[in-house]
Coordinates of C-alpha atoms and ligand atoms in Angstrom, one line a residue:
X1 CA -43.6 -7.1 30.8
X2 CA -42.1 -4.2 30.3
X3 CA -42.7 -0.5 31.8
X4 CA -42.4 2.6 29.8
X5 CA -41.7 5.5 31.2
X6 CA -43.7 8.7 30.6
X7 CA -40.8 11.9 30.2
X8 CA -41.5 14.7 33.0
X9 CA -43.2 17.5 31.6
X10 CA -40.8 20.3 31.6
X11 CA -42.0 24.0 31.4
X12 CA -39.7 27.1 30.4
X13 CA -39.0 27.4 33.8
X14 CA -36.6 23.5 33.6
X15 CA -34.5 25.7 30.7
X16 CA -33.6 28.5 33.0
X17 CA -29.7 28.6 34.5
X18 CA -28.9 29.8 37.4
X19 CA -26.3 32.4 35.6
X20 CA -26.8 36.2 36.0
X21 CA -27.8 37.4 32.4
X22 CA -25.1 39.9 31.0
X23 CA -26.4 41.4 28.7
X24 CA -27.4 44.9 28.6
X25 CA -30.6 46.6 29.6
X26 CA -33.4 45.8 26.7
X27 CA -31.2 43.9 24.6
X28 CA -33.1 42.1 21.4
X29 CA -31.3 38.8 22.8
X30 CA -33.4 38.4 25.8
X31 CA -36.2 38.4 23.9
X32 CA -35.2 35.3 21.8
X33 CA -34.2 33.2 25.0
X34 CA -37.6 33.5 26.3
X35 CA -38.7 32.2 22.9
X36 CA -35.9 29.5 22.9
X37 CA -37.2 28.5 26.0
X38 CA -40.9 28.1 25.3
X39 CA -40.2 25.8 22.5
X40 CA -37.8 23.9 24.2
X41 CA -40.1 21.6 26.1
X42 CA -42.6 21.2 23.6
X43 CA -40.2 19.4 21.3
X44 CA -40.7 15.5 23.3
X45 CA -36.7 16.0 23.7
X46 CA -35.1 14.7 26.9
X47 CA -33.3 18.2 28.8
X48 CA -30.0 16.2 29.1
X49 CA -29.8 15.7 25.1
X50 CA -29.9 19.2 24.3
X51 CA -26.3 21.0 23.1
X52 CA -26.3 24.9 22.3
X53 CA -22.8 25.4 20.9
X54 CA -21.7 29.4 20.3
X55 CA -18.9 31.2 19.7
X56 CA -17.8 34.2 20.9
X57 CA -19.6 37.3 20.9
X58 CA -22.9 39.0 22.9
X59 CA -25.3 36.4 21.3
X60 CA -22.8 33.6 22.1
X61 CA -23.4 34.3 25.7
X62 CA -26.3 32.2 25.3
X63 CA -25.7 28.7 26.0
X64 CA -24.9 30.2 29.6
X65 CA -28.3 31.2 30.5
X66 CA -30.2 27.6 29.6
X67 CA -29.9 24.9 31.6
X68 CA -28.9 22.0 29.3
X69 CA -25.8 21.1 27.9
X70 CA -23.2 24.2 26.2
X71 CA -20.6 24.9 25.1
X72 CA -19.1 28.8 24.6
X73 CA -16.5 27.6 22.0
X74 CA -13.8 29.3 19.8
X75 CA -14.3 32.8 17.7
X76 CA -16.2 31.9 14.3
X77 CA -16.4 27.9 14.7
X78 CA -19.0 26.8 16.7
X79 CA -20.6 25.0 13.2
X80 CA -17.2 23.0 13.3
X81 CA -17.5 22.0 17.0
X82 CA -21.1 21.3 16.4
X83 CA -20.5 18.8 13.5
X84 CA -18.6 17.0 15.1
X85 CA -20.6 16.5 18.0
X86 CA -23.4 16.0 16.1
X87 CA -20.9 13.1 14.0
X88 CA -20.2 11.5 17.4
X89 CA -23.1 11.8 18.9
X90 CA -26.0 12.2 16.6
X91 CA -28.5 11.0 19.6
X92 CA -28.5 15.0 20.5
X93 CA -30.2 17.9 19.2
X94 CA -27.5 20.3 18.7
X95 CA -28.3 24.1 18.4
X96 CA -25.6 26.6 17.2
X97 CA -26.3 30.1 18.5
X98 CA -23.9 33.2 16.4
X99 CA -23.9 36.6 15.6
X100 CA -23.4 38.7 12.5
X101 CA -19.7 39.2 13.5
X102 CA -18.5 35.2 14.7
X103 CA -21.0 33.8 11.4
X104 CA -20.0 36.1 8.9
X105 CA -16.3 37.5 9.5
X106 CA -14.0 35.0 11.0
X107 CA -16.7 32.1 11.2
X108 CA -17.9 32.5 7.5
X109 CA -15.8 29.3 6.2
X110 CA -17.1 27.2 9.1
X111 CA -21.1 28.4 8.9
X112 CA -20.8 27.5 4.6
X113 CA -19.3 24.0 5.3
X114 CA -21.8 22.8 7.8
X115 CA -24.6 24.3 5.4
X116 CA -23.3 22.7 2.8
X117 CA -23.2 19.5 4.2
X118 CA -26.6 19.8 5.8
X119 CA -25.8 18.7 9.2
X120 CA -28.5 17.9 11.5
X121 CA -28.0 21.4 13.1
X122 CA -30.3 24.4 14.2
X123 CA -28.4 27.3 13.5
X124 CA -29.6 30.6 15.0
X125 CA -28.0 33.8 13.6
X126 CA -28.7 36.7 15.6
X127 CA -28.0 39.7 13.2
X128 CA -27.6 43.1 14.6
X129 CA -25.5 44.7 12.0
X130 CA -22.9 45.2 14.5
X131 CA -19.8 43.8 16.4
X132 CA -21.9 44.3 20.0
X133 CA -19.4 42.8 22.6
X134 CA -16.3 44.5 21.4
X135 CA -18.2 48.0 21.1
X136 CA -19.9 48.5 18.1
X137 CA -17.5 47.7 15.1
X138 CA -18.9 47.4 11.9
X139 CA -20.1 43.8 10.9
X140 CA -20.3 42.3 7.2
X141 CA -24.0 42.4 7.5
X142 CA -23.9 46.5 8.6
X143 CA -25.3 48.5 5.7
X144 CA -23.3 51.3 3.3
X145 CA -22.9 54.0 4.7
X146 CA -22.8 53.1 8.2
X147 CA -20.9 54.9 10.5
X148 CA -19.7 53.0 13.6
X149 CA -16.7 53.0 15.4
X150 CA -14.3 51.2 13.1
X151 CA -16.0 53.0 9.8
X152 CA -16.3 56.5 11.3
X153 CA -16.8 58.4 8.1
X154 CA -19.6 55.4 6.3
X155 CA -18.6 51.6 5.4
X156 CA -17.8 52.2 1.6
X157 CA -18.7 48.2 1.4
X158 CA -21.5 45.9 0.3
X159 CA -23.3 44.3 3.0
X160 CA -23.6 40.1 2.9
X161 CA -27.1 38.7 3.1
X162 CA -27.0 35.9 5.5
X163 CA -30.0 34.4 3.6
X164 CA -28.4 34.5 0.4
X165 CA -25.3 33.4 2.2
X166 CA -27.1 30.0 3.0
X167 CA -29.3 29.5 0.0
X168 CA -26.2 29.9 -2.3
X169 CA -24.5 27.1 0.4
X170 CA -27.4 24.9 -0.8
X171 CA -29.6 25.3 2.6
X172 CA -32.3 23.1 3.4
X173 CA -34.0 25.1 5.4
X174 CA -33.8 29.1 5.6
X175 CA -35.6 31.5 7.4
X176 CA -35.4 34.9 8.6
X177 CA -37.7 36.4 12.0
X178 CA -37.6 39.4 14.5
X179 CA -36.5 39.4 17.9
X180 CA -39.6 41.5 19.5
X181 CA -42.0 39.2 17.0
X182 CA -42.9 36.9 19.2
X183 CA -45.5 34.7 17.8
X184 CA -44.0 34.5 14.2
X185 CA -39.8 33.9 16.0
X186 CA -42.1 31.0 17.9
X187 CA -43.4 29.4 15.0
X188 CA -39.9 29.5 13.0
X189 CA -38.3 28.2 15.9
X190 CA -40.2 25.3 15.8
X191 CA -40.3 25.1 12.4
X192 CA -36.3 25.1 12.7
X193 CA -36.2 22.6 15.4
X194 CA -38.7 19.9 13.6
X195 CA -36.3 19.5 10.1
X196 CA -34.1 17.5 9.4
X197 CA -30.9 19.1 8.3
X198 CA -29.4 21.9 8.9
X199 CA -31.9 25.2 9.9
X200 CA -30.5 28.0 9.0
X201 CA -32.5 30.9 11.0
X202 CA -31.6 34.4 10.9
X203 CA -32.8 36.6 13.3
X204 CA -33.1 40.6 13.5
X205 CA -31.9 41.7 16.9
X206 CA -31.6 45.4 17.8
X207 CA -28.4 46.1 19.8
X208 CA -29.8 49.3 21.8
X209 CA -26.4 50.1 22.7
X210 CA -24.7 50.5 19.4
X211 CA -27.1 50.3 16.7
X212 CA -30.6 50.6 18.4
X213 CA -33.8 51.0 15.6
X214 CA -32.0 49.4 12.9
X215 CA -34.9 46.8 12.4
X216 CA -37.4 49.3 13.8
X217 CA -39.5 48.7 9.7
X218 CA -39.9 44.8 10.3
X219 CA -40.7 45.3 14.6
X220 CA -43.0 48.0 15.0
X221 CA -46.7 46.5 15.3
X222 CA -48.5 49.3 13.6
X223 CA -46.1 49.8 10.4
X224 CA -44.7 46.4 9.9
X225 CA -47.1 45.2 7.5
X226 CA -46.3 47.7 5.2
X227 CA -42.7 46.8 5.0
X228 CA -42.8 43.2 5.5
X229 CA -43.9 40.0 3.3
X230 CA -45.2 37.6 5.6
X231 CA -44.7 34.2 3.8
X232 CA -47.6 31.4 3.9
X233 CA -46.6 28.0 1.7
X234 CA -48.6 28.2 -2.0
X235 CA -49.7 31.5 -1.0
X236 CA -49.0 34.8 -3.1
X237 CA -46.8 37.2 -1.9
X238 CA -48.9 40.4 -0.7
X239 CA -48.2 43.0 2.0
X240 CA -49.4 46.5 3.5
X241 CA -52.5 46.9 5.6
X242 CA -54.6 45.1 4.0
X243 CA -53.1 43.0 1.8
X244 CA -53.4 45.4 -0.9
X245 CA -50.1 45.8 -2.7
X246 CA -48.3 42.4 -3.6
X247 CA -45.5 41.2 -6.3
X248 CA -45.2 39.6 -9.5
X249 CA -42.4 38.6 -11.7
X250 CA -41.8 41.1 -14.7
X251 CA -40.8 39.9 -18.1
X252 CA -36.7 39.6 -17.5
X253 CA -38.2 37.6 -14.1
X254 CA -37.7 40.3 -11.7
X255 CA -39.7 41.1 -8.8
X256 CA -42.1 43.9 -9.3
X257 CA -45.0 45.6 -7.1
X258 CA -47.9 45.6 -8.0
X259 CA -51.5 46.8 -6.6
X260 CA -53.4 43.7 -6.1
X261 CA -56.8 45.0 -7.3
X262 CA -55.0 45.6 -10.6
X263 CA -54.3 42.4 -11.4
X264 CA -55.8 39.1 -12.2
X265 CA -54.6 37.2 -8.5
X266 CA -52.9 34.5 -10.6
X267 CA -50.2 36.6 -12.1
X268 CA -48.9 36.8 -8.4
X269 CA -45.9 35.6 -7.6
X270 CA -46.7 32.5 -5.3
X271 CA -44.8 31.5 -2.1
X272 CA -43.1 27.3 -2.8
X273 CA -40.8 26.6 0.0
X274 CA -40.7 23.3 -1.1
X275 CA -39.7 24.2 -4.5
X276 CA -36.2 21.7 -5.5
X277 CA -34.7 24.8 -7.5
X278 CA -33.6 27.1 -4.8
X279 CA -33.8 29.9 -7.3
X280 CA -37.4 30.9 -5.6
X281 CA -35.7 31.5 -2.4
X282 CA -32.6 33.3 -3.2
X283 CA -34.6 35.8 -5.4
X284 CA -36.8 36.4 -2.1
X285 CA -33.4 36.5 -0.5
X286 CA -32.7 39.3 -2.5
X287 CA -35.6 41.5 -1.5
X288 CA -34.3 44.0 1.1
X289 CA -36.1 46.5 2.9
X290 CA -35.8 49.8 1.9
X291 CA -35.1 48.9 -1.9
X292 CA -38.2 46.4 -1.9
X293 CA -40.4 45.2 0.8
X294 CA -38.8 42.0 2.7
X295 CA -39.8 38.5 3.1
X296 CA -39.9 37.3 6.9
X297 CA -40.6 33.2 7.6
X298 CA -39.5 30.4 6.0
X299 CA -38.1 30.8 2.7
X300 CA -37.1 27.5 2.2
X301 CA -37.6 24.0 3.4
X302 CA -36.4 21.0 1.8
X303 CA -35.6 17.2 2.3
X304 CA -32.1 16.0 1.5
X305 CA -29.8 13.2 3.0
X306 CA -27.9 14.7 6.1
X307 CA -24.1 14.7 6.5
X308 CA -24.2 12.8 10.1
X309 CA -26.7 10.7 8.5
X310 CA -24.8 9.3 5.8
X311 CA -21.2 9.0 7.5
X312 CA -22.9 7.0 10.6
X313 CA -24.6 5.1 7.5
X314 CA -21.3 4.7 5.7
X315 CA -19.4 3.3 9.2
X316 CA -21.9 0.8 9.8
X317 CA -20.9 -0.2 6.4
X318 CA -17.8 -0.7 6.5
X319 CA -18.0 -2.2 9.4
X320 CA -20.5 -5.0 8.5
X321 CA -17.8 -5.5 5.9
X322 CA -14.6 -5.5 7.2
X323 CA -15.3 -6.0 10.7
X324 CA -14.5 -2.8 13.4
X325 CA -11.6 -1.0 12.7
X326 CA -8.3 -0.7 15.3
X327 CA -6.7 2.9 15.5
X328 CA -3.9 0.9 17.6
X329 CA -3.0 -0.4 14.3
X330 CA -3.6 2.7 12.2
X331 CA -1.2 4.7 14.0
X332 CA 1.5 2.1 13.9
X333 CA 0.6 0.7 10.6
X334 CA 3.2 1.2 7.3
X335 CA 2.1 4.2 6.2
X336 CA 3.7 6.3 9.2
X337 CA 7.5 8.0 9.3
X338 CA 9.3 9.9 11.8
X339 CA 10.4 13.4 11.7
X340 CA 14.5 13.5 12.7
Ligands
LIG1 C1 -9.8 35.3 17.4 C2 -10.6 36.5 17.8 N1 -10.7 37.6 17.1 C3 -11.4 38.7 17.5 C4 -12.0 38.6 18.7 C5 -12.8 39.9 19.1 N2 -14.3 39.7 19.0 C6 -15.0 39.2 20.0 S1 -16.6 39.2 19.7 C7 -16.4 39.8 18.1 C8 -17.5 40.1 17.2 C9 -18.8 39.8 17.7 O1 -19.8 40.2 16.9 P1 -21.1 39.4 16.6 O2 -20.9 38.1 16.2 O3 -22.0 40.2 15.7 O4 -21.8 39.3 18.1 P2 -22.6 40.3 19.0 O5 -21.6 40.7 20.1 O6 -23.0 41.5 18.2 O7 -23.7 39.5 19.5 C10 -15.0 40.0 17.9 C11 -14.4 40.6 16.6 C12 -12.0 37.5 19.4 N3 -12.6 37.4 20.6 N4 -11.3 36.4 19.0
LIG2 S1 -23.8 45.4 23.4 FE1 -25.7 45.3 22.1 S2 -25.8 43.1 21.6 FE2 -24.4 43.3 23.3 S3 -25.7 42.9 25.1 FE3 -25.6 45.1 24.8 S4 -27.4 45.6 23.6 FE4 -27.1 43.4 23.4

């Protein structure tokens, strides 16, 4: 007869490191390790087969301050060390944490190939619009016009939209919360952490050192509403205080605003996450606060075979085929030569 053993029931508390927290005063990242580490034990996952893989940067500070498995890897390609622990090992749940700066600048290659591929990864941007660790640089996420230390007189370039970033990389799953939101980051958090696939997650983060406020439209309680959509599956798209105002496609398929009242509710323009054309999404993608109201939650979530999936599909393969292979043999096999 065989005994099977109940897991321990772990609390927040199990996630915490012993590691003194570096990062400044009131920093937006604190706020989403506390929500990291609520979901964490809800999610029927042993401690010891957790991974948070970073890079370099403020946000990549992360994996120090939870007590499972890290890794504080190498400027920009965390998604590359994650795929191919995820490839080796795809018994753990591997969470990528990265900023505007290591996803976008030097990481930018790395994050489209491991979205492309729809790893089984949880990705967690943390965009603050700013390079926070080296002082407040400009980031490829910072708006026109801002002036920071490296663009003192206004970046003269166009912003990237993470979102659109990872829709046009063929995304699976895309979402976009607020640091100081708490119960909307927790349920995209978990949203994130239940699909299958790589979750992309971008996350607004105020940096109060070097570019404090800059999300202040989508985090402040009492005007948020009117700024922000908040997306519902097969629900239309609606915002301010009471729902009043909401959007509809024009005749070139453009969003437009509309007062609700004014219109019959089916010429709405319905929320589909699920939708197979991803043109939905990116269109929402698109909508950025103050040219339009924004879209927060979970703009799209799809099923499609994973990356890891199908090479540890394709080895088993093989290998029911042609028996295991022998790198011994590889390496001195025919096709080798030597440099003189
Ligand atoms: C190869 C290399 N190039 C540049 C740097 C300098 N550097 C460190 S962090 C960083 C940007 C971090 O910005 P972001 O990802 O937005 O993170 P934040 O600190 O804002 O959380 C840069 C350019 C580096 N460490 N390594
Ligand atoms: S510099 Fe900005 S992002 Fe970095 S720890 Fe301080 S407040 Fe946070």
């Amino acid at each position: 007869m065989s005994t099977i053993t109940p897991l321990p029931v772990l609390t927040p508390k199990d996630f915490a490191s012993d590691q003194e927290i570096r990062w400044c005063p009131r920093c937006g990242d604190y706020s989403i390790l506390a929500q990291v580490k609520k979901i964490l034990p809800t999610l029927g996952v042993p401690r010891e087969k957790f991974v948070f893989v970073s890079g370099i940067g403020c946000s990549s500070r992360f994996p120090y301050y939870l007590n499972t498995y890290g890794v504080h890897g190498i400027h920009g390609r965390a998604p590359a060390i994650a795929t191919g622990l995820k490839l080796s090992r795809p018994d753990l749940q591997v969470w990528v944490i990265t900023g505007d700066g290591d996803a976008l600048s030097i990481g930018g290659n790395h994050l489209l190939h491991a979205i492309r591929r729809n790893v089984n990864l949880k990705i967690l941007l943390f965009n603050n619009q700013i390079y926070g660790l080296t002082k407040g640089q400009y980031s490829p996420t910072s708006p026109q016009g801002q002036k920071t230390k490296s663009t003192p007189f206004g970046a003269v370039d166009r912003p990237l939209s993470p979102l659109s970033v990872a829709i046009g990389a063929g995304a699976t799953f895309a979402a976009r919360s607020v640091d100081v939101d708490i119960q909307h980051l927790t349920m995209v958090l978990e949203r994130a952490a239940h699909h299958e696939g790589t979750a992309f997650v971008e996350v607004y983060q105020d940096c109060n050192v070097f570019n404090t406020g800059a999300f202040e439209y989508a985090s402040d309680k009492a005007t948020k509403n009117e700024h922000c959509i908040y997306l519902e599956q097969g629900k239309p798209l609606v915002f301010g205080k009471q729902g009043e105002r909401g959007v509809r496609l024009n005749g070139k398929g453009l969003p437009e605003i509309v007062d609700v009242a004014s219109i019959a509710s089916d010429d709405l323009l319905f929320h589909d996450e699920q939708a197979d054309d991803p043109s939905h999404a990116f269109r929402l993608a698109q909508m950025r606060w103050p040219l339009s109201p924004e879209p927060m939650g979970v703009f799209r979530a799809v099923s499609r075979p994973t990356f890891d999936g199908a090479v540890v599909q394709q080895v088993q393969d093989v290998e029911a085929k042609l028996g295991p292979g022998n790198l011994d043999e590889l390496f001195a096999g025919a096709e080798t030569w030597e440099v003189v």
